[in-house]
Amino acid sequence: MTDAARSLSRRGALAAMAGAAMLPAGVAAATTASGHGGGLRELAARHGFRMGTAIHNPGLADPRYRALLAGEFSIVSPENVMKWDTVEPERGLADYTAGQLILLPTAQRYGQLVRGHNLVWHAQLPDWLIQKTWTNDQLAAMLQQHITDEVGSFRGRIYAWDVVNEPLNEDGTLRQTLWSQAIGTDYIAQALTWAHAADPGARLYVNDYNLEPLGPKSDAMYVLVQDLMKRQIPIHGVGFQGHLAIQYPYPDTLPQNLRRFAALGLDVAITEADVRMELPVTADKLATQAEYFAGMMSAYLTLPHPVSFTVWGFTDAHSWVPGVFAGQGAATLFDENLRPKPAYDAIRAVLED
Ligand code: G3I
């Protein structure tokens, strides 16, 4: 392992929080939006956790994007390039180049850890997989192979994996997917076990959306992870995606909810925070968005051992929201011209308080 790769290793990485704030020597182009040094990564490090963002690979072509990425964030998630449809578009020809050649060197240069995203999901599966009928045994074998190969190919260089993504329905029942149908409800335990075998040092997460308030979905996640822990299945963390929208009420019970998971002894991370709105943008809506982001950050700071707070992209120029929710957008901390929005200042204020 090279020195740079070793610096990405998660062993002891969170303990070395001073390193999370500092940029490696030679990164001259880092920018902080505050204009007076000390990006969000430095403020978060003072509280003992890492500030993160999803990386939208096409954005990396823009030097202003790279500068903010370096100056503001100390942990990154690939928005799409580690998903199964990207890494194995043709059966048997798995290719991790996009993750390895773009994401990891970028993260290494900027002193960032990497959250791998994701290994088991019902979406973004390759066409060759979903367009054919397989036996249950074949599906189980393919999933095991996929996890073993992908985790193995990044072994030692990924701080944490979102192993199972979005396993629950809103009412707390288990989502029926290709995987739950083929392997049974224990596919989650199996996936975690396979991932652990491929990289015993990686922190392994189950990750979901709409987990923020106390309620049937977060209750079900609580029962699920408690059961996994009792059975000594390798589970280390729960990811709260944090996709909020200002047209819906803010989840006031977030602090209590985060703390009950932390009390189980698990890592608790915010993994995909953004706050969308109905367009057009107005000053009032931006102010409400700022309150929602600040609320999530304040809730996160109530944890005894915060780990990472990740936004799902940092600029409205590359957000997934408009493509999925027609007429909605402007969900991130920076506008399309990479100017900080009130939400950015609100998060700074919470961290500086
Ligand atoms: O790469 C192709 C491109 O070749 C093609 O021309 C273009 C035409 O549509 O599509 C491109 O792929 C798109 C891909 O993003 C890369 O931009 C897919 O269509 C599009 O579906 C995909 O959307 C991603 C979405 O997951 C897929 O479900 C979003 O970028 C990504 O932000 C989003 O992320 C998810 C998390 O993984 C899990 N939690 C929810 C979150 C938001 O939906």
Coordinates of C-alpha atoms and ligand atoms in Angstrom, one line a residue:
M1 CA 0.0 0.0 0.0
T2 CA 1.4 3.5 -0.9
D3 CA 1.7 6.2 1.7
A4 CA -1.2 8.0 0.1
A5 CA -3.4 5.0 0.2
R6 CA -2.4 4.4 3.8
S7 CA -3.6 7.9 4.6
L8 CA -7.0 6.8 3.3
S9 CA -7.1 3.8 5.6
R10 CA -9.9 4.0 8.1
R11 CA -7.9 2.4 10.9
G12 CA -7.4 5.2 13.3
A13 CA -8.5 7.7 10.8
L14 CA -11.3 9.1 12.8
A15 CA -9.1 9.4 15.8
A16 CA -6.8 11.6 13.8
M17 CA -9.3 14.3 13.4
A18 CA -6.7 17.0 13.2
G19 CA -5.8 15.5 9.9
A20 CA -9.4 15.8 8.7
A21 CA -9.1 19.6 8.9
M22 CA -5.7 19.9 7.3
L23 CA -5.1 19.6 3.6
P24 CA -2.0 17.7 2.5
A25 CA 1.0 19.8 1.5
G26 CA 0.9 20.8 -2.1
V27 CA -2.9 21.3 -2.4
A28 CA -2.6 25.0 -3.2
A29 CA -5.9 25.3 -5.0
A30 CA -8.2 24.6 -2.1
T31 CA -11.0 27.2 -1.6
T32 CA -13.3 27.7 1.3
A33 CA -16.6 29.4 0.6
S34 CA -16.3 31.5 3.7
G35 CA -13.3 33.3 2.1
H36 CA -11.5 33.5 5.4
G37 CA -10.0 30.0 5.7
G38 CA -11.3 27.0 7.6
G39 CA -13.9 25.3 5.5
L40 CA -16.7 23.1 6.9
R41 CA -14.1 20.2 7.2
E42 CA -12.1 22.2 9.7
L43 CA -15.1 23.3 11.7
A44 CA -16.4 19.7 11.8
A45 CA -13.0 18.4 12.9
R46 CA -13.3 20.6 16.0
H47 CA -16.3 18.5 16.9
G48 CA -14.6 15.3 16.1
F49 CA -16.3 14.3 12.9
R50 CA -15.8 14.6 9.1
M51 CA -17.8 16.8 6.8
G52 CA -18.6 14.9 3.6
T53 CA -20.1 15.2 0.1
A54 CA -21.1 12.9 -2.7
I55 CA -18.8 13.4 -5.7
H56 CA -20.5 13.8 -9.0
N57 CA -17.6 12.7 -11.3
P58 CA -18.4 15.0 -14.3
G59 CA -18.1 17.9 -11.8
L60 CA -14.5 17.2 -11.3
A61 CA -13.6 18.7 -14.6
D62 CA -14.3 22.2 -13.2
P63 CA -11.4 23.6 -11.2
R64 CA -13.7 25.7 -9.0
Y65 CA -15.6 22.4 -8.1
R66 CA -12.4 20.7 -7.2
A67 CA -11.2 23.6 -5.1
L68 CA -14.4 23.7 -3.0
L69 CA -14.3 19.9 -2.8
A70 CA -10.8 20.1 -1.3
G71 CA -11.4 23.1 1.0
E72 CA -14.8 22.1 2.5
F73 CA -14.9 18.3 2.7
S74 CA -12.9 15.6 4.4
I75 CA -14.9 12.5 3.4
V76 CA -16.5 11.7 0.1
S77 CA -19.0 9.2 -1.4
P78 CA -19.1 8.3 -5.1
E79 CA -22.6 9.4 -6.2
N80 CA -22.9 6.7 -8.9
V81 CA -19.6 5.2 -10.0
M82 CA -19.4 2.3 -7.4
K83 CA -23.0 1.1 -8.1
W84 CA -23.4 -2.3 -9.8
D85 CA -24.7 -1.0 -13.1
T86 CA -21.6 1.2 -13.5
V87 CA -19.0 -1.3 -12.4
E88 CA -20.3 -4.3 -14.3
P89 CA -22.4 -3.1 -17.3
E90 CA -21.5 -6.4 -19.1
R91 CA -21.6 -9.6 -17.1
G92 CA -18.2 -10.8 -16.0
L93 CA -16.5 -7.6 -17.1
A94 CA -16.4 -5.7 -13.8
D95 CA -14.3 -2.5 -14.1
Y96 CA -13.7 -0.3 -11.1
T97 CA -11.7 2.2 -13.0
A98 CA -14.0 5.2 -12.4
G99 CA -13.8 4.7 -8.7
Q100 CA -10.2 3.9 -8.6
L101 CA -8.7 6.3 -11.0
I102 CA -10.9 9.3 -10.4
L103 CA -12.3 9.1 -6.9
L104 CA -9.5 7.6 -4.9
P105 CA -6.7 9.7 -6.3
T106 CA -8.8 12.8 -5.8
A107 CA -9.6 11.8 -2.2
Q108 CA -6.0 10.9 -1.6
R109 CA -4.8 14.3 -2.8
Y110 CA -7.3 16.1 -0.6
G111 CA -6.8 14.0 2.5
Q112 CA -10.3 12.6 2.3
L113 CA -11.7 9.3 3.5
V114 CA -14.1 7.4 1.1
R115 CA -17.5 6.0 1.9
G116 CA -18.2 3.3 -0.6
H117 CA -21.8 3.5 -2.0
N118 CA -23.4 1.0 -2.5
L119 CA -23.3 -2.9 -2.7
V120 CA -26.9 -4.2 -2.5
W121 CA -29.8 -2.1 -3.8
H122 CA -33.0 -2.6 -5.7
A123 CA -32.0 0.2 -8.2
Q124 CA -29.2 0.8 -10.7
L125 CA -28.7 -2.9 -11.4
P126 CA -27.2 -3.8 -14.7
D127 CA -29.6 -4.6 -17.6
W128 CA -28.1 -8.1 -18.1
L129 CA -29.1 -8.9 -14.5
I130 CA -32.7 -7.6 -14.5
Q131 CA -33.6 -8.6 -18.0
K132 CA -33.2 -12.3 -17.5
T133 CA -34.8 -14.9 -15.2
W134 CA -32.5 -16.5 -12.7
T135 CA -32.9 -19.2 -10.1
N136 CA -32.6 -18.1 -6.5
D137 CA -29.3 -19.9 -6.1
Q138 CA -27.9 -18.1 -9.1
L139 CA -29.0 -14.8 -7.7
A140 CA -27.4 -15.5 -4.4
A141 CA -24.2 -16.6 -6.0
M142 CA -24.1 -13.5 -8.2
L143 CA -24.7 -11.1 -5.2
Q144 CA -21.9 -12.8 -3.2
Q145 CA -19.6 -12.6 -6.2
H146 CA -20.4 -8.9 -6.7
I147 CA -19.8 -8.0 -3.1
T148 CA -16.7 -10.1 -2.8
D149 CA -15.2 -8.7 -6.0
E150 CA -16.0 -5.0 -5.4
V151 CA -15.1 -4.8 -1.8
G152 CA -12.0 -6.9 -2.4
S153 CA -10.9 -4.6 -5.3
F154 CA -10.9 -1.6 -2.9
R155 CA -9.7 -3.5 0.2
G156 CA -7.9 -1.3 2.7
R157 CA -8.9 1.9 1.0
I158 CA -12.5 2.4 1.8
Y159 CA -13.4 3.7 5.2
A160 CA -17.0 2.5 5.2
W161 CA -19.4 0.8 2.9
D162 CA -23.1 1.3 2.5
V163 CA -23.6 -2.4 2.2
V164 CA -27.3 -2.6 2.0
N165 CA -29.2 0.5 0.7
E166 CA -32.8 1.2 1.3
P167 CA -34.1 -2.1 2.6
L168 CA -37.3 -0.9 4.3
N169 CA -40.7 0.3 3.2
E170 CA -42.3 3.3 4.8
D171 CA -44.4 1.2 7.1
G172 CA -41.3 -0.6 8.4
T173 CA -41.9 -3.9 6.5
L174 CA -39.0 -5.3 4.5
R175 CA -38.9 -4.0 0.9
Q176 CA -39.6 -6.8 -1.6
T177 CA -36.6 -6.8 -4.0
L178 CA -34.8 -9.3 -6.2
W179 CA -32.6 -10.0 -3.2
S180 CA -35.2 -10.5 -0.5
Q181 CA -37.2 -12.7 -2.8
A182 CA -34.2 -14.8 -3.9
I183 CA -32.3 -15.1 -0.6
G184 CA -35.0 -14.4 1.9
T185 CA -35.1 -11.8 4.7
D186 CA -31.6 -12.8 5.8
Y187 CA -30.1 -11.3 2.6
I188 CA -29.0 -8.3 4.7
A189 CA -27.0 -10.5 7.2
Q190 CA -25.5 -12.4 4.3
A191 CA -24.4 -9.3 2.5
L192 CA -22.8 -7.8 5.6
T193 CA -21.0 -11.1 6.2
W194 CA -19.7 -11.3 2.7
A195 CA -18.5 -7.7 2.8
H196 CA -16.7 -8.3 6.1
A197 CA -14.9 -11.3 4.7
A198 CA -13.7 -9.3 1.7
D199 CA -12.4 -6.3 3.8
P200 CA -12.4 -7.0 7.6
G201 CA -11.3 -3.4 8.3
A202 CA -14.2 -1.6 6.6
R203 CA -17.0 -0.1 8.6
L204 CA -20.2 -1.7 7.3
Y205 CA -23.5 0.3 7.2
V206 CA -27.2 -0.2 6.4
N207 CA -28.4 3.0 4.8
D208 CA -32.0 4.3 4.2
Y209 CA -34.1 7.4 3.6
N210 CA -37.0 8.7 5.7
L211 CA -35.4 7.3 8.8
E212 CA -35.1 10.8 10.3
P213 CA -38.2 10.9 12.5
L214 CA -39.2 8.4 15.2
G215 CA -41.8 6.3 13.6
P216 CA -42.5 2.9 11.9
K217 CA -39.6 3.0 9.5
S218 CA -36.9 4.0 12.0
D219 CA -38.4 1.6 14.6
A220 CA -38.1 -1.2 12.1
M221 CA -34.5 -0.2 11.4
Y222 CA -33.8 -0.2 15.1
V223 CA -35.2 -3.7 15.5
L224 CA -33.3 -4.9 12.4
V225 CA -29.9 -3.7 13.6
Q226 CA -30.4 -4.8 17.1
D227 CA -31.2 -8.3 15.8
L228 CA -28.0 -8.2 13.6
M229 CA -25.9 -7.2 16.6
K230 CA -27.4 -9.9 18.8
R231 CA -26.5 -12.5 16.2
Q232 CA -22.9 -11.0 15.9
I233 CA -23.4 -10.1 12.2
P234 CA -20.8 -7.5 11.2
I235 CA -22.8 -4.3 11.3
H236 CA -21.0 -1.1 12.4
G237 CA -23.3 1.8 11.5
V238 CA -26.6 3.1 10.3
G239 CA -26.8 5.8 7.6
F240 CA -29.5 8.3 7.8
Q241 CA -29.7 9.7 4.3
G242 CA -31.3 13.0 5.2
H243 CA -33.2 13.8 2.0
L244 CA -35.6 16.5 3.3
A245 CA -38.0 18.9 1.5
I246 CA -39.2 22.3 2.8
Q247 CA -42.8 21.6 1.7
Y248 CA -42.9 18.8 4.3
P249 CA -42.6 19.3 8.1
Y250 CA -39.1 19.2 9.6
P251 CA -38.5 15.9 11.5
D252 CA -38.3 17.3 15.0
T253 CA -37.6 13.9 16.6
L254 CA -34.3 13.5 14.7
P255 CA -32.1 14.2 17.8
Q256 CA -33.7 11.5 20.0
N257 CA -33.9 9.1 17.0
L258 CA -30.1 9.5 16.2
R259 CA -29.2 9.1 19.9
R260 CA -31.2 5.8 20.4
F261 CA -29.2 4.2 17.5
A262 CA -25.9 5.6 18.9
A263 CA -26.8 4.1 22.3
L264 CA -26.7 0.6 20.7
G265 CA -23.0 1.2 20.2
L266 CA -23.3 1.8 16.4
D267 CA -21.8 4.5 14.3
V268 CA -24.5 7.0 13.2
A269 CA -23.8 9.0 10.1
I270 CA -25.8 11.4 8.0
T271 CA -25.0 10.1 4.5
E272 CA -27.0 12.0 1.8
A273 CA -28.3 15.3 3.2
D274 CA -30.1 17.7 1.0
V275 CA -33.2 19.9 1.3
R276 CA -35.2 20.3 -1.9
M277 CA -37.9 22.9 -2.6
E278 CA -40.5 23.7 -5.2
L279 CA -39.1 26.1 -7.8
P280 CA -38.7 29.0 -8.3
V281 CA -36.3 29.8 -5.6
T282 CA -37.2 32.7 -3.3
A283 CA -35.4 34.3 -0.3
D284 CA -38.0 32.8 2.0
K285 CA -37.6 29.3 0.7
L286 CA -33.8 29.6 1.0
A287 CA -34.2 30.8 4.6
T288 CA -36.4 27.8 5.4
Q289 CA -33.9 25.5 3.7
A290 CA -31.2 27.0 5.9
E291 CA -33.2 26.2 9.0
Y292 CA -33.7 22.6 7.9
F293 CA -29.9 22.1 7.2
A294 CA -29.0 23.8 10.5
G295 CA -31.6 21.6 12.3
M296 CA -30.0 18.4 10.9
M297 CA -26.5 19.6 11.9
S298 CA -27.6 20.6 15.4
A299 CA -29.3 17.2 15.8
Y300 CA -26.1 15.5 14.7
L301 CA -24.0 17.5 17.2
T302 CA -26.1 16.0 20.1
L303 CA -24.4 12.6 19.4
P304 CA -21.7 11.6 21.9
H305 CA -19.5 10.3 19.0
P306 CA -20.3 11.9 15.7
V307 CA -18.6 10.3 12.7
S308 CA -19.6 12.0 9.4
F309 CA -22.2 14.3 8.0
T310 CA -22.4 14.0 4.2
V311 CA -24.3 16.2 1.8
W312 CA -25.5 14.5 -1.4
G313 CA -23.6 16.8 -3.7
F314 CA -22.7 20.4 -2.8
T315 CA -23.9 22.4 -5.8
D316 CA -27.3 22.8 -7.4
A317 CA -25.4 22.5 -10.7
H318 CA -25.2 18.7 -10.2
S319 CA -28.1 17.7 -8.0
W320 CA -30.1 14.6 -8.7
V321 CA -33.3 16.3 -7.5
P322 CA -34.7 18.0 -10.7
G323 CA -34.3 14.7 -12.7
V324 CA -36.5 12.8 -10.2
F325 CA -38.9 15.4 -8.7
A326 CA -40.3 17.6 -11.6
G327 CA -40.4 21.3 -10.7
Q328 CA -38.2 20.8 -7.6
G329 CA -34.5 21.5 -7.0
A330 CA -32.0 23.9 -5.5
A331 CA -31.4 21.3 -2.8
T332 CA -27.7 21.8 -1.9
L333 CA -25.5 24.3 -0.1
F334 CA -24.1 26.1 -3.1
D335 CA -26.0 27.5 -6.1
E336 CA -25.4 26.6 -9.7
N337 CA -22.6 29.1 -9.9
L338 CA -20.9 27.6 -6.8
R339 CA -21.9 30.5 -4.6
P340 CA -22.7 29.6 -1.0
K341 CA -26.4 29.8 -0.1
P342 CA -27.9 30.8 3.3
A343 CA -27.8 27.1 4.2
Y344 CA -24.0 27.0 4.0
D345 CA -23.8 30.0 6.4
A346 CA -26.3 28.4 8.7
I347 CA -24.3 25.2 8.9
R348 CA -21.2 27.2 9.6
A349 CA -23.0 29.1 12.4
V350 CA -24.1 25.8 14.0
L351 CA -20.5 24.4 13.9
E352 CA -19.0 27.7 15.1
D353 CA -21.4 28.1 18.0
Ligands
G3I1 O1 -24.6 7.8 -17.0 C1 -25.9 7.9 -17.8 C2 -25.6 8.6 -19.1 O2 -24.8 7.8 -19.9 C3 -27.0 8.8 -19.8 O3 -26.8 9.5 -21.0 C4 -28.0 9.5 -18.9 C5 -29.3 9.7 -19.5 O4 -30.4 9.7 -18.5 O5 -28.1 8.8 -17.7 C6 -26.9 8.6 -17.0 O6 -27.1 7.9 -15.8 C7 -27.8 8.6 -14.8 C8 -26.9 8.6 -13.5 O7 -27.6 9.1 -12.4 C9 -25.6 9.4 -13.7 O8 -25.9 10.7 -13.9 C10 -29.1 7.8 -14.5 O9 -30.0 7.9 -15.6 C11 -29.8 8.3 -13.3 O10 -30.9 7.5 -12.9 C12 -28.8 8.3 -12.1 O11 -29.4 8.9 -11.0 C13 -28.8 8.7 -9.7 C14 -29.9 8.0 -8.8 O12 -29.3 7.8 -7.5 C15 -30.2 6.6 -9.4 O13 -31.3 6.1 -8.7 C16 -28.5 10.0 -9.1 O14 -27.4 10.6 -9.8 C17 -28.0 9.8 -7.6 O15 -27.8 11.0 -7.0 C18 -29.0 9.0 -6.9 O16 -28.5 8.7 -5.6 C19 -29.4 8.1 -4.7 C20 -28.5 7.2 -3.8 O17 -27.7 6.4 -4.5 C21 -29.4 6.4 -2.8 N1 -30.3 7.3 -2.1 C22 -31.1 8.2 -2.9 C23 -30.2 9.0 -3.8 C24 -31.1 10.0 -4.6 O18 -31.9 9.3 -5.5

